[in-house]
PDB file of C-alpha atoms and ligand atoms in Angstrom:
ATOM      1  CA  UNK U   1     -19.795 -33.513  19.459  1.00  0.00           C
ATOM      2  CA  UNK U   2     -17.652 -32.230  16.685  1.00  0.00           C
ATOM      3  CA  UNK U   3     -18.604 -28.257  15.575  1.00  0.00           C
ATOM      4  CA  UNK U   4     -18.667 -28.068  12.581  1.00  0.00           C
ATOM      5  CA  UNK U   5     -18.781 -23.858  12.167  1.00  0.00           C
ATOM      6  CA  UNK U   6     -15.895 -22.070  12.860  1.00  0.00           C
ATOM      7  CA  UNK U   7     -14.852 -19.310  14.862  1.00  0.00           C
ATOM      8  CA  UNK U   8     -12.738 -16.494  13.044  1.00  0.00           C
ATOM      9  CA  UNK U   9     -11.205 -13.577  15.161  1.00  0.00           C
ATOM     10  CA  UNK U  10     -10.409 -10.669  12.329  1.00  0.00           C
ATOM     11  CA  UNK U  11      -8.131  -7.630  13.615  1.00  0.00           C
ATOM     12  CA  UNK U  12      -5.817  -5.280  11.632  1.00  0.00           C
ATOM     13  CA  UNK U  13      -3.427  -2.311  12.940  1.00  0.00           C
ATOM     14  CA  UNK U  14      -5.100   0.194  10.404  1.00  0.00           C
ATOM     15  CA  UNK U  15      -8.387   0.200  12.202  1.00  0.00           C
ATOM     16  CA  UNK U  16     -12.156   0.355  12.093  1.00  0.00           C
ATOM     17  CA  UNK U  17     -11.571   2.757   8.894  1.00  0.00           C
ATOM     18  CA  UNK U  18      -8.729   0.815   7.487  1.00  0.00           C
ATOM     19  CA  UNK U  19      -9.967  -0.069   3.559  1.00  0.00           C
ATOM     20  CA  UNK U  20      -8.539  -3.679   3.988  1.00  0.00           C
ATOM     21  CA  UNK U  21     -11.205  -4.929   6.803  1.00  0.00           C
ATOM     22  CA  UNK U  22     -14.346  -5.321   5.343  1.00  0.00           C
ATOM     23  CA  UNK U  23     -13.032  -7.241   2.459  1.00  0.00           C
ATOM     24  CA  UNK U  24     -11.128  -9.627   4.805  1.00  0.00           C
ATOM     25  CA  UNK U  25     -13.939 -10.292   7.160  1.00  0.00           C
ATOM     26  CA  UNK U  26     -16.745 -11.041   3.962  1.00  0.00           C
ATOM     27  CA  UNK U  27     -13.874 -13.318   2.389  1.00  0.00           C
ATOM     28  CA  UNK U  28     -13.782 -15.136   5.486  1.00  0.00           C
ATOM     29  CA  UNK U  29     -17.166 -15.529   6.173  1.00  0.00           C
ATOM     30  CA  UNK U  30     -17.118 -18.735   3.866  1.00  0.00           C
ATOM     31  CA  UNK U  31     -15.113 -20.595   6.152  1.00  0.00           C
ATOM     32  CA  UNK U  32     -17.086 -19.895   9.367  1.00  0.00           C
ATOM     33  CA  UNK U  33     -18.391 -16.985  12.241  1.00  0.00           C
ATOM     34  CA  UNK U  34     -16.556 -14.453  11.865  1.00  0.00           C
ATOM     35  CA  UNK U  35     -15.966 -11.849  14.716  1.00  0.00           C
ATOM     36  CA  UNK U  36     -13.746  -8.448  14.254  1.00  0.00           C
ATOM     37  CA  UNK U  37     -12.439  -6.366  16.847  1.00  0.00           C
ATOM     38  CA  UNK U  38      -9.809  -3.958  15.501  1.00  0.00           C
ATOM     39  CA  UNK U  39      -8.552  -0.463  17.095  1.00  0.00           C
ATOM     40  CA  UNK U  40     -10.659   2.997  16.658  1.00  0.00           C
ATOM     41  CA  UNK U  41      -7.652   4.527  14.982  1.00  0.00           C
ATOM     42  CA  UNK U  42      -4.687   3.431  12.636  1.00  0.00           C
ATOM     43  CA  UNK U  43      -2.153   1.602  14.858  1.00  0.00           C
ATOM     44  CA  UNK U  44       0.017   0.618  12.057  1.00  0.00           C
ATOM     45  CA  UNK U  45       4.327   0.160  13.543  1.00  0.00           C
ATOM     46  CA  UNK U  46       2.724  -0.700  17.154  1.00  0.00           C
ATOM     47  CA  UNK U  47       4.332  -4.089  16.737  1.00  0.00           C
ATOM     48  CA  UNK U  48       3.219  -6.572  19.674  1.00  0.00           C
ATOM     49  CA  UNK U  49       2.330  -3.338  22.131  1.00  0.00           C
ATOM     50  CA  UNK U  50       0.340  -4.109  24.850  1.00  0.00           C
ATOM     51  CA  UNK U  51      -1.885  -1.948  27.047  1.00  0.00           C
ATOM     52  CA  UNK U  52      -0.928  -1.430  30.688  1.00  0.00           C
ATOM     53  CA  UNK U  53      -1.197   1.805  31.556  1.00  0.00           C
ATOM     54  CA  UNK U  54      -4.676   3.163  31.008  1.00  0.00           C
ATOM     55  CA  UNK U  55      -8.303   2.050  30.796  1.00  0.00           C
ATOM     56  CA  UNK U  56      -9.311  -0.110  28.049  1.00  0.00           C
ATOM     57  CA  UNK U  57     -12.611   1.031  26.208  1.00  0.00           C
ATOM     58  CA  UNK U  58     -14.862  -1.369  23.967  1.00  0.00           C
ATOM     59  CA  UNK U  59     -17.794  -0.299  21.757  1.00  0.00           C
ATOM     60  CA  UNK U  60     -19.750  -2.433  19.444  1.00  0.00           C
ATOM     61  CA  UNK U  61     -20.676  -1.354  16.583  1.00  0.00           C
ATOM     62  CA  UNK U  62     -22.982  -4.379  15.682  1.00  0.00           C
ATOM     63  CA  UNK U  63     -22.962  -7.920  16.161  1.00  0.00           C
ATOM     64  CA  UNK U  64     -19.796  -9.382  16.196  1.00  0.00           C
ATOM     65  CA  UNK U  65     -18.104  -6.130  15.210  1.00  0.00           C
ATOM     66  CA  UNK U  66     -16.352  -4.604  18.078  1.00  0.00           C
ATOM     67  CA  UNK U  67     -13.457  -1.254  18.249  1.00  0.00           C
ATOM     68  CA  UNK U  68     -11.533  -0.569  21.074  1.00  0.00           C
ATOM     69  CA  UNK U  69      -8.878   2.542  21.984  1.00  0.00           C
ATOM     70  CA  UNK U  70      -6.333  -0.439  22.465  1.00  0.00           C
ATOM     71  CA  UNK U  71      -2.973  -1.512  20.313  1.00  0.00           C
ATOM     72  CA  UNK U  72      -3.781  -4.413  17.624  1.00  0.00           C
ATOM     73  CA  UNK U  73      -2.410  -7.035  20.175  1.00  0.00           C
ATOM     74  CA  UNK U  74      -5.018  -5.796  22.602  1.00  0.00           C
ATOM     75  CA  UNK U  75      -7.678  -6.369  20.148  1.00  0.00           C
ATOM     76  CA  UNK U  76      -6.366 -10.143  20.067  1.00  0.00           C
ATOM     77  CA  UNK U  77      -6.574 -10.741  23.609  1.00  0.00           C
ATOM     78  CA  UNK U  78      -9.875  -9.406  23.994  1.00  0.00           C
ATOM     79  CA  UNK U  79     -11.386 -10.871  20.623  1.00  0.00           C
ATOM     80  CA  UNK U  80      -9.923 -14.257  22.211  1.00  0.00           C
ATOM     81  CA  UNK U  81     -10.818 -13.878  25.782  1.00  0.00           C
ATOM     82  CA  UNK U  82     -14.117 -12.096  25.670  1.00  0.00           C
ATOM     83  CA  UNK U  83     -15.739 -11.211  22.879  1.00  0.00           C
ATOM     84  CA  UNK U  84     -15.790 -14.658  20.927  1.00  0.00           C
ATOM     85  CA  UNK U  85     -18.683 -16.798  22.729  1.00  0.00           C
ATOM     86  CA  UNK U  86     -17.175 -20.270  21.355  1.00  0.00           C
ATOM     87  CA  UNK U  87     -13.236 -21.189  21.152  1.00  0.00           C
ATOM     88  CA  UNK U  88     -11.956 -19.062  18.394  1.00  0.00           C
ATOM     89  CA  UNK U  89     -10.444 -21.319  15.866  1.00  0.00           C
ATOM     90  CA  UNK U  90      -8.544 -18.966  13.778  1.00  0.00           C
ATOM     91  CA  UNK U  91      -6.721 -15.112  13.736  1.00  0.00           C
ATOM     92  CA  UNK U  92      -6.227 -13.299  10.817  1.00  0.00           C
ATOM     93  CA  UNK U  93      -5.007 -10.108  10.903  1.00  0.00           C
ATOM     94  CA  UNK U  94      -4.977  -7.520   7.887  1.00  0.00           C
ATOM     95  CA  UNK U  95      -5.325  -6.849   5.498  1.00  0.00           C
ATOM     96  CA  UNK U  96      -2.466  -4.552   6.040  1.00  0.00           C
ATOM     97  CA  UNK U  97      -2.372  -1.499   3.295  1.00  0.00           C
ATOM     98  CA  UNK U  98       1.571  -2.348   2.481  1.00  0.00           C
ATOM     99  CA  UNK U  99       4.062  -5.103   2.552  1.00  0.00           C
ATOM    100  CA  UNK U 100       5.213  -6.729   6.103  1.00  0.00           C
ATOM    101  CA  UNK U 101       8.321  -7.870   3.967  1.00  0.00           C
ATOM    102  CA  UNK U 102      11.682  -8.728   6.385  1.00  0.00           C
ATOM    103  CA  UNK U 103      12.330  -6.611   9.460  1.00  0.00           C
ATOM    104  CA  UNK U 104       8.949  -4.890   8.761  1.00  0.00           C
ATOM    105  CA  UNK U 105       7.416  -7.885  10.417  1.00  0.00           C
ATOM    106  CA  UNK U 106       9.379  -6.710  13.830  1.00  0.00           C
ATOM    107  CA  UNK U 107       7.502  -3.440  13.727  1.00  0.00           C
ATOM    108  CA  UNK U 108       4.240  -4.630  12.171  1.00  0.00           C
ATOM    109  CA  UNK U 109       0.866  -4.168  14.386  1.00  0.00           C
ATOM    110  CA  UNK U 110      -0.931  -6.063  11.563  1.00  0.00           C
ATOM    111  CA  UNK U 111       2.236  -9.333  12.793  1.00  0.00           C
ATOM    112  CA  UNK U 112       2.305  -7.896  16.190  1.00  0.00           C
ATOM    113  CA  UNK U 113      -1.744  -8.911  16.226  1.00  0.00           C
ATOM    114  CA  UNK U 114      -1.541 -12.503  14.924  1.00  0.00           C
ATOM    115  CA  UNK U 115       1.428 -13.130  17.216  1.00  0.00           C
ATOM    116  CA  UNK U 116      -0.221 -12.410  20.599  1.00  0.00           C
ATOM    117  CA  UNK U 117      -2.773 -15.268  19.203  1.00  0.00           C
ATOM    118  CA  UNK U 118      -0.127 -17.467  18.463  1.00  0.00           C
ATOM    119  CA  UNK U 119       0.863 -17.175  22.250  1.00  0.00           C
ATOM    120  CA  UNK U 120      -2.606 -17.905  23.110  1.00  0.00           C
ATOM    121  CA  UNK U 121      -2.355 -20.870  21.541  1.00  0.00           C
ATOM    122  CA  UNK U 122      -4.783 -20.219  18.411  1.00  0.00           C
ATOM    123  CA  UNK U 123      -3.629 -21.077  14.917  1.00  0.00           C
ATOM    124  CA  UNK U 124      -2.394 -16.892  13.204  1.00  0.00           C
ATOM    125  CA  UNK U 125      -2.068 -15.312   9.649  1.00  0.00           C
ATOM    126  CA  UNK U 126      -0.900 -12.025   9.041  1.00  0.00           C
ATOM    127  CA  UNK U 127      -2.285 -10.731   5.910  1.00  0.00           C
ATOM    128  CA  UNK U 128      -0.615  -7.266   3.846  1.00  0.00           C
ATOM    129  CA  UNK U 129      -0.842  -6.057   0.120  1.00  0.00           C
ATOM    130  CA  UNK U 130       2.399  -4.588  -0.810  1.00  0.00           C
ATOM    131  CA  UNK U 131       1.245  -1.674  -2.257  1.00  0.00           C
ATOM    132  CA  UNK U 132       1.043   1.587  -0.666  1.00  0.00           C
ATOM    133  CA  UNK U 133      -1.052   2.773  -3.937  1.00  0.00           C
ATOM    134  CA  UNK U 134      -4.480   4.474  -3.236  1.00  0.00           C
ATOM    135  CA  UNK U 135      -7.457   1.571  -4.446  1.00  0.00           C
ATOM    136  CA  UNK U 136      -5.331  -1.569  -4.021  1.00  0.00           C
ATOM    137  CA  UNK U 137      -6.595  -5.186  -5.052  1.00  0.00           C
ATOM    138  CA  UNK U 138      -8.241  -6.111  -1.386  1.00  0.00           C
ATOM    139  CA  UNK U 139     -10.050  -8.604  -3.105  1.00  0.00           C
ATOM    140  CA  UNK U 140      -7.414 -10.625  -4.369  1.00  0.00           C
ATOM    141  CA  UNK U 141      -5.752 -10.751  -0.612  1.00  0.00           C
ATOM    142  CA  UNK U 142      -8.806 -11.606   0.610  1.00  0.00           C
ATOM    143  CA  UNK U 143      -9.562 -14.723  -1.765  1.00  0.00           C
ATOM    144  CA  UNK U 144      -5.592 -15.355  -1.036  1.00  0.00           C
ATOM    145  CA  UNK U 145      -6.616 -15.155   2.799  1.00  0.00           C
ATOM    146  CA  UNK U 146      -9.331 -17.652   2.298  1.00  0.00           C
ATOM    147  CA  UNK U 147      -7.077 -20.156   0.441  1.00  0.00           C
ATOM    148  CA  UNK U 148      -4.260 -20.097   3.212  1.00  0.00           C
ATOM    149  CA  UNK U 149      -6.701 -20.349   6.767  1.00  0.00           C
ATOM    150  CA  UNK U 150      -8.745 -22.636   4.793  1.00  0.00           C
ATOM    151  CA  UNK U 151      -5.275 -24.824   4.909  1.00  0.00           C
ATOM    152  CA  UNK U 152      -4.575 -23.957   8.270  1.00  0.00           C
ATOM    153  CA  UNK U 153      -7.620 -24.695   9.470  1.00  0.00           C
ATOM    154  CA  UNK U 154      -7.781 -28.382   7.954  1.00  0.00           C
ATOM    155  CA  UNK U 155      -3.829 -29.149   8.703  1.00  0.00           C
ATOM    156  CA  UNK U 156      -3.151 -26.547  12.214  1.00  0.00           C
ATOM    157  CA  UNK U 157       0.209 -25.035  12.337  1.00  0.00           C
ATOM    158  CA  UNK U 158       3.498 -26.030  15.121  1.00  0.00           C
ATOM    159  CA  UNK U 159       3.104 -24.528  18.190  1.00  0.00           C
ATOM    160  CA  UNK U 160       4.241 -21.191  18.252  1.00  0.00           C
ATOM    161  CA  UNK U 161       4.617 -21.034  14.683  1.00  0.00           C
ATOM    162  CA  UNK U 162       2.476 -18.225  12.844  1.00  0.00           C
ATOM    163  CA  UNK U 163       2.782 -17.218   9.251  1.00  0.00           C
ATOM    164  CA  UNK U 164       2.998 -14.128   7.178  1.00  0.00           C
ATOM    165  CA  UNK U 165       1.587 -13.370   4.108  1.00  0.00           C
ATOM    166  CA  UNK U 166       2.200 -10.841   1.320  1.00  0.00           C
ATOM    167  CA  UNK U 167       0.422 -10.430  -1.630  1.00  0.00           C
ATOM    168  CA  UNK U 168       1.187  -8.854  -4.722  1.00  0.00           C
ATOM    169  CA  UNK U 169      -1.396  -5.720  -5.537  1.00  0.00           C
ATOM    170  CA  UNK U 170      -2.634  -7.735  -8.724  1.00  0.00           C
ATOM    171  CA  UNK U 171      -6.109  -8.522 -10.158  1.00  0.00           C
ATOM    172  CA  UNK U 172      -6.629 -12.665  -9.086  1.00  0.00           C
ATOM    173  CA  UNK U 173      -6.880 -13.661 -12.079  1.00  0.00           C
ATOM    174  CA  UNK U 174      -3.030 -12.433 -12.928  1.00  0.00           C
ATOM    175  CA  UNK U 175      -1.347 -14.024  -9.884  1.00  0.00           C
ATOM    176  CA  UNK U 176       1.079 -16.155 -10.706  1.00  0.00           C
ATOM    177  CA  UNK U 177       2.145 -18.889  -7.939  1.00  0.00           C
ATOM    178  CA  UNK U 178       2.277 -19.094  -4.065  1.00  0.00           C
ATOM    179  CA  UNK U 179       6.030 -19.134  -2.749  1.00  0.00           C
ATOM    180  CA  UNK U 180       6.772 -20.555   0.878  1.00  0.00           C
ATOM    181  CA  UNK U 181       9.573 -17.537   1.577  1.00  0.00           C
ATOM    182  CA  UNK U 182      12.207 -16.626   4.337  1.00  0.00           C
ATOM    183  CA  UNK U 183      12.635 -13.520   5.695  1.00  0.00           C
ATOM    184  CA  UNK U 184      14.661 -10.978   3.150  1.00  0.00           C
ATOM    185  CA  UNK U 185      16.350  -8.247   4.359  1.00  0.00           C
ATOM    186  CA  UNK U 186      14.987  -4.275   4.665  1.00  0.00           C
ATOM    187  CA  UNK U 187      16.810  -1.776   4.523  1.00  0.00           C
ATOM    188  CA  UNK U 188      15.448   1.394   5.825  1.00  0.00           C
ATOM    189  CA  UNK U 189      16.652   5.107   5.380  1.00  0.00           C
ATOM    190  CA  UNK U 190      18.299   6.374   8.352  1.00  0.00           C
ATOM    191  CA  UNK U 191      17.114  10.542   7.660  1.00  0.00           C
ATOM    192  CA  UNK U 192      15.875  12.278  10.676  1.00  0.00           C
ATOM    193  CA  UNK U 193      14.371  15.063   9.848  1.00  0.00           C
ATOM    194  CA  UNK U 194      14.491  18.080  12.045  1.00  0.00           C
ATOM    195  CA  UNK U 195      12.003  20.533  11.901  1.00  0.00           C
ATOM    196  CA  UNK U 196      11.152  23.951  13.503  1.00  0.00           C
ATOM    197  CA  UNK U 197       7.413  24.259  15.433  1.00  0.00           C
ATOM    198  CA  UNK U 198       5.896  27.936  15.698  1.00  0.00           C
ATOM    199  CA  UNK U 199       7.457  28.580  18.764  1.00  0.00           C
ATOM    200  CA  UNK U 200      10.778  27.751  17.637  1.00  0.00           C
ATOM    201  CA  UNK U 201      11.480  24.636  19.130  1.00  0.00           C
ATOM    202  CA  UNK U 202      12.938  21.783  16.927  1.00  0.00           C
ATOM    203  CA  UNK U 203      11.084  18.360  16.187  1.00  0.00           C
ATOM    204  CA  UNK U 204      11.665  15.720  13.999  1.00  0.00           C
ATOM    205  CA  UNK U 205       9.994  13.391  11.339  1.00  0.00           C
ATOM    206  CA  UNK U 206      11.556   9.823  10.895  1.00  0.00           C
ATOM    207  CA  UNK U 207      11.618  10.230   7.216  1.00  0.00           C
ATOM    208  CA  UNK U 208      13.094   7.414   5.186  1.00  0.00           C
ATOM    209  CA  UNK U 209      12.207   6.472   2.388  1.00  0.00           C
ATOM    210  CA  UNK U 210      10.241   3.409   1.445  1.00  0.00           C
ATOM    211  CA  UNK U 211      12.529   0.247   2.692  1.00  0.00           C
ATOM    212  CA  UNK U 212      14.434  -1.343   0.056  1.00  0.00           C
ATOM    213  CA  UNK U 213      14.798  -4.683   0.730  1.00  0.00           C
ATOM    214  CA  UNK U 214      17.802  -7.114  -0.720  1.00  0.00           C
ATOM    215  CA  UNK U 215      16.057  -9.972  -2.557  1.00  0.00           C
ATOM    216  CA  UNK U 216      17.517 -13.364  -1.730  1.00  0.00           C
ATOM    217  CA  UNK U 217      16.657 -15.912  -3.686  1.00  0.00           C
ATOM    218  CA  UNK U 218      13.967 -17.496  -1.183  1.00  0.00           C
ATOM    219  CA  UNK U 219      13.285 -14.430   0.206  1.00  0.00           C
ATOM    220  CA  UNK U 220       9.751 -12.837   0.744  1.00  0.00           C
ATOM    221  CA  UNK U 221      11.026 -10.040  -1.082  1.00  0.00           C
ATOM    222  CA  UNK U 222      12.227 -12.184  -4.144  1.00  0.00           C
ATOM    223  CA  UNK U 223       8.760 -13.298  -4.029  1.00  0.00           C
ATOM    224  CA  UNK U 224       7.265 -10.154  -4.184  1.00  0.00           C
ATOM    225  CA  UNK U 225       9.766  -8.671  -6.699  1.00  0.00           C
ATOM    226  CA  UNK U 226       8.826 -11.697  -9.122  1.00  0.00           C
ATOM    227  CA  UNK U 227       4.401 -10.918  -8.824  1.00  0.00           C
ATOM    228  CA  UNK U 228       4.509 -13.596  -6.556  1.00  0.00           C
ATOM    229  CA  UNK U 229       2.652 -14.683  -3.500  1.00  0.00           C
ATOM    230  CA  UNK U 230       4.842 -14.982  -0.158  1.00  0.00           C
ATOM    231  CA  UNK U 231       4.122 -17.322   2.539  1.00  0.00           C
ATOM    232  CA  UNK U 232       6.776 -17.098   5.685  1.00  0.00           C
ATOM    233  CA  UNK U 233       5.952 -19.523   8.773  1.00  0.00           C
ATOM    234  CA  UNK U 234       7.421 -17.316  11.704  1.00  0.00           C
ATOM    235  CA  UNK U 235       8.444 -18.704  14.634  1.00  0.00           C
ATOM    236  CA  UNK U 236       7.891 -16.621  18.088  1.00  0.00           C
ATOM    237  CA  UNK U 237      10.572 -17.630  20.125  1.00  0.00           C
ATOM    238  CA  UNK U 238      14.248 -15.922  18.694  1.00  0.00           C
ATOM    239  CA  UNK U 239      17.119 -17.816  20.737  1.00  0.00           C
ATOM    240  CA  UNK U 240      19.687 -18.258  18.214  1.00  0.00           C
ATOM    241  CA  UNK U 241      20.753 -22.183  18.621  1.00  0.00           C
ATOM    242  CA  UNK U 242      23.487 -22.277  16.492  1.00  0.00           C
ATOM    243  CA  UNK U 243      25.554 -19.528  18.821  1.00  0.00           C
ATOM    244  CA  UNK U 244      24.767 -21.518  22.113  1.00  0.00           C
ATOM    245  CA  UNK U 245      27.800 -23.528  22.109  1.00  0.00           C
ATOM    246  CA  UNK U 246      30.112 -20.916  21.162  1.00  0.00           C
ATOM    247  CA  UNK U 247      28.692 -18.569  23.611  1.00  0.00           C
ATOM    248  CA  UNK U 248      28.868 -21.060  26.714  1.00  0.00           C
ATOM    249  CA  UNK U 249      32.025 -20.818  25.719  1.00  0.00           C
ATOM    250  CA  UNK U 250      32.621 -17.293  26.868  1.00  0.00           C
ATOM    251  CA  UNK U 251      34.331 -16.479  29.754  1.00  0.00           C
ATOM    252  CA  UNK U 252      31.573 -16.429  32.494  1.00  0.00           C
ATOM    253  CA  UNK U 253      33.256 -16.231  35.867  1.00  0.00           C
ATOM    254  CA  UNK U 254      31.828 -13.739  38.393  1.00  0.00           C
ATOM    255  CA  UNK U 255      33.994 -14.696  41.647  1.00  0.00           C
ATOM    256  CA  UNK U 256      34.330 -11.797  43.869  1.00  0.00           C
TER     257      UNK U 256
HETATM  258 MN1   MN R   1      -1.002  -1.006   8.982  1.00  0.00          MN
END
């Protein structure tokens, strides 16, 4: 018999207090169940962490709304493999308060999140507004949300394929397209900042600037640049194809 309801698994890296959740998980109530497990504390930059070294704890906070002292990844795995009843259908992750724009996806918990259910087989979005302003438009990445799993859940994505989305902090009535995107290039400050604690030892902040980003034509970033919507399909797996050949071609002997 064909089930008609869907399962949703929501998550995010900014946590249970993180503004962009509730919006999300309402959105995507119209397409189905909806289930959200996302960490007790901002996790944002914990990429595709894992935990391995210390106990796990789960609370729920109601029905079908759990937290956990784990990484965003963790929240995946356990969303997945224990707290959704049925076979979870869908992961969205977000909405992320700021862009996941280029190499930011590399260090993203809110990408780190939807890839650990891409490896569990189970079709991912990553969702982020690209503002880091104080009240951003959650609503309009939420209705964007909607539009995008509501594809994904009708067409499925390639194995080990997940995609990104960014959306422009804009009310929904002044967005102006969806563009399919690459990944642009960041470029992030390279300041260290050292600092001197009260008993005179120094520490440091990592203190760059908001990334730049170059924006290719293509690019997520031109996308974002232009008040546009960015879709990138991101694939898991990294081996670079193209430099096979050449680098079989490298000297490889190890005779003793
Ligand atoms: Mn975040």
């Amino acid at each position: 018999m064909k089930r008609s309801r869907k399962n949703i698994l929501v998550v995010n890296d900014d946590g249970v207090y993180g503004a962009g959740l509730k919006p999300l998980a309402r959105a995507l109530g119209q397409l189905g169940r909806v289930v959200v497990v996302v960490p007790e504390r901002e996790r944002s930059a914990a990429s595709h962490a894992i935990t391995l070294h210390k106990p796990i704890r789960v609370r729920k906070l109601e029905p079908n709304f759990y937290i956990m002292n784990g990484t965003p990844a963790d929240c995946t795995r356990f969303g997945v493999i224990a707290m959704m009843k049925e076979k979870c259908d869908l992961v969205v992750s977000g909405i992320n308060h700021g862009a996941n724009l280029g190499a930011d996806t590399m260090y993203s918990g809110t990408v780190g999140a939807a890839k650990e259910a891409c490896m569990l087989g189970i079709p991912a979005l990553a969702v982020s507004v690209t503002t880091k302003e104080e009240k951003p438009h959650f609503d309009t990445a939420a209705r964007m949300a909607v539009v995008v799993a509501r594809e994904m859940l009708n067409r499925g994505l390639p194995q080990h394929t997940l995609l990104n989305v960014n959306v422009p902090n804009h009310p929904w009535r002044s967005l102006k397209a969806v563009l399919v995107t690459t990944l642009g290039r960041r470029i992030y400050g390279r300041a260290l900042s050292p600092r001197t604690d009260p008993r005179g030892q120094t520490y440091y902040w990592m203190a760059g600037a908001v990334p730049r980003g170059v924006a290719e034509p293509g690019s997520d970033i031109a996308a974002i640049e232009a008040g546009k919507v960015s879709v990138t399909p991101l694939k898991l797996y990294l081996t670079d194809d193209a430099f096979l050949p050449d680098l079989r071609r490298w000297r490889w002997s190890i005779r003793k």
